[in-house]
């Protein structure tokens, strides 16, 4: 091969194929080895367009037939953003895309443009004149009180901790573009986890063992107050290794400068573990032997696992036999987290706490479906094993922290306020072209406290940190607003893009009693969203909506009366009509949520421009949404109460605060 | 399956026999389980086969390598779309304002594909942080479809390329998912 003169057959080394196979080709070298001052993608464009031979001309057309079903991503209840489903066999003039359909529902080849925009609703002529995105729409999307760098790309939260009076937050950051790549550690500090001040980069990719990425890691605070930071590096040969770093000056409360341990890496993939399945070391906790223990996610075939290592100095590690836990079929476990919660609820616990009155949580971010799952169980310290309370909802096959967009999350113990706080990466649900245009991508969720739900004992409760309330400005109360079946009731506010909403709903009792038992098997993602009418729902709020409802984002409850008159409640968000744009997420998602006897339907929502975080039943089920309206922005955004059920009226009481900006900005005078 | 086999045979007859001997014999190609099994996991089997078979490296590489080959095809077709956009825009007298506006929007979409999605995907595959490859390939499909929808019915001068980029991106995304789950 290779030496023959083959006029028609592309030979090995042909420019069309070679650049994407080799690891040592110019294109890759110029782009993907972060060097100080490296140039970016103009070179790639020149290379690709300059030297490609149109090899595929020879192949001619191809045959598409049949209906396409794209493999859907898993998860207990609902799907996140996944591959776009395409109808095959459609004519070329208008290839169709629909993001309102759910798993396993095949698309038909014949459908009208009106149906494309999801929800089956006709909006004008089904087309939009208002996009492509203009600068006004794009700049509106930036949030007022959620953490985000001034520009460019961010992903996983890293090493959060409280130190010498400051909350520290580090994060995966691309200093060069609004897309993942060239990853380094960004850094910010805050007195209250709300008003963040940007600091210089904490760590850059300047060693052979992290030159291809300074990836995710966690902080451990030693009893003497010193900080150990373990993080994953992607080496010059794409091996995932664990490295140790620590503050250059422990007296600096801002922890500006970091030193990488000269003996790095401190951990390399052990035998039997693939060199690309070994990342995201956790905060360490004390063992009864007085050693420190960490866990690192990985996989063996398709079983996701958490490896355990013990250490006394964070430099020399001993791999413990077996795994902390593993669940077949869940694939790679990223960003594993492991922490205790008090059975009695209340305060959070230091990561090393163990004993009676304590359960342990294991959490994993599943690479397979890009969702965060947790399970509650028992930690056997001596055996180095953890067992779920309920194997049917084990890690990766049970409960998710969040039924919207929320990944790579990580908790830390805030010793100043004795609480466990959860950070989560909130990505974008728009197109890369829009991200490039607006110059940034991704947010962090509002930090949440995490405690065991003492009423159910089988799930966690998440709630925005109490400091979020310091952003509240003027409020308006709406008491006992009635929404009959089919009603949409305006909630008159001075503005509707930066809100903290606390709402309670009650269904008309007689209507509930009268309602016929249904055997409906409901799932948010396979429903018609807010247009899916049942006897007892959907009802809730239309957020970031436009006056004529041309754009609306319903967040709502849907109640099914099942056998023996038991009520089952679902909590959903519906983006099928959230924007007239054609390149944003249009899915419907959510989950079942337990509503106990005597409880009203309750939700708290933080609305901050292009992010909505909705907490149902005190944080028993949480949904984060990224929304990109083209019309329901600035002064045109509205809030409505709605009830699209057919039989029961709904009475709602709400308190709505306007929220201040957090004025996130660079640390002054540095 | 039979139709696919015939298709493969027809494809191979486009090449001189000596080329086929140079790369692999016919029985080897048909028996190449990895390509066949991989393409079965994608929604466009024939396109997947055609894309991979036209690059001889695909016969000697692993699943990740197959993913990279399809990403190269995305870059190739997206670049072709950019070139056609430039050509049309250069002919100032022919386009309606709405069409020109859509072409400009498409240009920024395809630039994002070539300059952001493709490098992100390749870096992700190389370093093993695969979810970003999923993100990049899925976004390429989104950009292509959105470009087509930027035009009023019947007015798109890019339909064939939009479909081509979309479809090969969906194939690439499916192969990336196979890599993640392998």
Short mmCIF file of C-alpha atoms in Angstrom, two decimals, chain B residues 40-158:
data_model
loop_
_atom_site.label_atom_id
_atom_site.label_comp_id
_atom_site.label_asym_id
_atom_site.label_seq_id
_atom_site.Cartn_x
_atom_site.Cartn_y
_atom_site.Cartn_z
CA UNK B 40 -25.34 -0.25 11.92
CA UNK B 41 -25.34 1.94 15.02
CA UNK B 42 -25.88 5.04 12.92
CA UNK B 43 -29.14 6.21 11.38
CA UNK B 44 -27.68 6.43 7.86
CA UNK B 45 -25.98 3.11 7.25
CA UNK B 46 -25.23 3.62 3.57
CA UNK B 47 -23.81 7.10 4.04
CA UNK B 48 -21.71 5.81 6.90
CA UNK B 49 -20.31 2.96 4.78
CA UNK B 50 -19.61 5.26 1.88
CA UNK B 51 -17.84 7.81 4.05
CA UNK B 52 -15.66 5.24 5.76
CA UNK B 53 -14.92 3.04 2.77
CA UNK B 54 -13.70 5.98 0.72
CA UNK B 55 -10.89 6.42 3.21
CA UNK B 56 -8.56 3.41 3.25
CA UNK B 57 -7.40 4.11 6.79
CA UNK B 58 -10.79 3.01 8.01
CA UNK B 59 -9.88 -0.59 7.36
CA UNK B 60 -6.96 -0.45 9.75
CA UNK B 61 -8.23 1.61 12.61
CA UNK B 62 -10.38 1.35 15.69
CA UNK B 63 -13.72 2.84 16.62
CA UNK B 64 -12.14 6.14 17.60
CA UNK B 65 -10.38 6.27 14.26
CA UNK B 66 -13.67 5.74 12.46
CA UNK B 67 -15.14 8.63 14.44
CA UNK B 68 -12.26 10.85 13.37
CA UNK B 69 -12.76 9.92 9.73
CA UNK B 70 -16.38 10.99 9.83
CA UNK B 71 -15.37 14.22 11.56
CA UNK B 72 -13.03 14.83 8.66
CA UNK B 73 -15.96 14.38 6.33
CA UNK B 74 -17.91 16.99 8.33
CA UNK B 75 -15.05 19.45 7.97
CA UNK B 76 -14.76 18.71 4.29
CA UNK B 77 -18.43 19.26 3.51
CA UNK B 78 -18.72 22.29 5.79
CA UNK B 79 -15.77 23.87 4.00
CA UNK B 80 -17.48 23.18 0.69
CA UNK B 81 -20.55 24.96 1.99
CA UNK B 82 -18.47 27.96 2.99
CA UNK B 83 -16.90 28.10 -0.45
CA UNK B 84 -20.27 27.98 -2.17
CA UNK B 85 -21.60 30.73 0.10
CA UNK B 86 -18.65 32.92 -0.80
CA UNK B 87 -19.19 32.25 -4.48
CA UNK B 88 -22.85 33.18 -4.36
CA UNK B 89 -22.27 36.30 -2.28
CA UNK B 90 -19.59 37.41 -4.71
CA UNK B 91 -22.18 37.50 -7.48
CA UNK B 92 -23.82 40.57 -6.03
CA UNK B 93 -26.53 41.01 -8.65
CA UNK B 94 -28.32 37.72 -8.20
CA UNK B 95 -29.44 37.39 -4.61
CA UNK B 96 -32.48 38.80 -2.87
CA UNK B 97 -31.75 40.60 0.42
CA UNK B 98 -33.44 37.87 2.44
CA UNK B 99 -31.33 35.26 0.74
CA UNK B 100 -28.15 37.23 1.29
CA UNK B 101 -29.02 37.62 4.94
CA UNK B 102 -29.59 33.91 5.29
CA UNK B 103 -26.34 33.20 3.48
CA UNK B 104 -24.46 35.38 5.93
CA UNK B 105 -26.09 33.59 8.84
CA UNK B 106 -25.14 30.28 7.28
CA UNK B 107 -21.59 31.43 6.85
CA UNK B 108 -21.25 32.08 10.56
CA UNK B 109 -22.84 28.70 11.25
CA UNK B 110 -20.41 26.86 9.03
CA UNK B 111 -17.48 28.81 10.35
CA UNK B 112 -18.53 27.63 13.80
CA UNK B 113 -18.60 24.07 12.49
CA UNK B 114 -15.13 24.25 10.97
CA UNK B 115 -13.44 26.45 13.56
CA UNK B 116 -15.15 25.34 16.78
CA UNK B 117 -17.06 22.06 16.48
CA UNK B 118 -14.46 20.11 14.51
CA UNK B 119 -11.43 21.04 16.66
CA UNK B 120 -13.44 20.51 19.83
CA UNK B 121 -14.47 17.08 18.62
CA UNK B 122 -10.98 16.04 17.60
CA UNK B 123 -9.48 17.25 20.88
CA UNK B 124 -12.19 15.43 22.77
CA UNK B 125 -11.52 12.19 20.93
CA UNK B 126 -7.82 12.50 21.41
CA UNK B 127 -7.91 13.16 25.13
CA UNK B 128 -10.78 10.83 25.94
CA UNK B 129 -13.16 13.45 27.34
CA UNK B 130 -15.72 12.21 24.88
CA UNK B 131 -18.83 14.17 25.75
CA UNK B 132 -17.39 17.19 23.96
CA UNK B 133 -17.14 15.15 20.78
CA UNK B 134 -20.81 14.41 21.20
CA UNK B 135 -21.49 18.09 21.67
CA UNK B 136 -19.43 19.10 18.64
CA UNK B 137 -20.91 16.60 16.20
CA UNK B 138 -24.47 17.23 17.35
CA UNK B 139 -23.95 20.95 17.03
CA UNK B 140 -22.65 20.53 13.47
CA UNK B 141 -25.92 18.80 12.61
CA UNK B 142 -27.85 21.62 14.27
CA UNK B 143 -25.94 24.31 12.39
CA UNK B 144 -26.59 22.61 9.05
CA UNK B 145 -30.29 22.18 9.69
CA UNK B 146 -30.66 25.69 11.02
CA UNK B 147 -28.92 27.03 7.94
CA UNK B 148 -31.48 25.30 5.73
CA UNK B 149 -34.30 26.66 7.84
CA UNK B 150 -32.87 30.17 7.57
CA UNK B 151 -34.21 30.24 4.00
CA UNK B 152 -37.80 30.47 2.85
CA UNK B 153 -39.13 27.36 1.16
CA UNK B 154 -37.46 26.61 -2.14
CA UNK B 155 -34.93 29.43 -1.86
CA UNK B 156 -31.99 27.67 -0.34
CA UNK B 157 -29.01 27.37 -2.69
CA UNK B 158 -27.32 25.14 -0.14
#
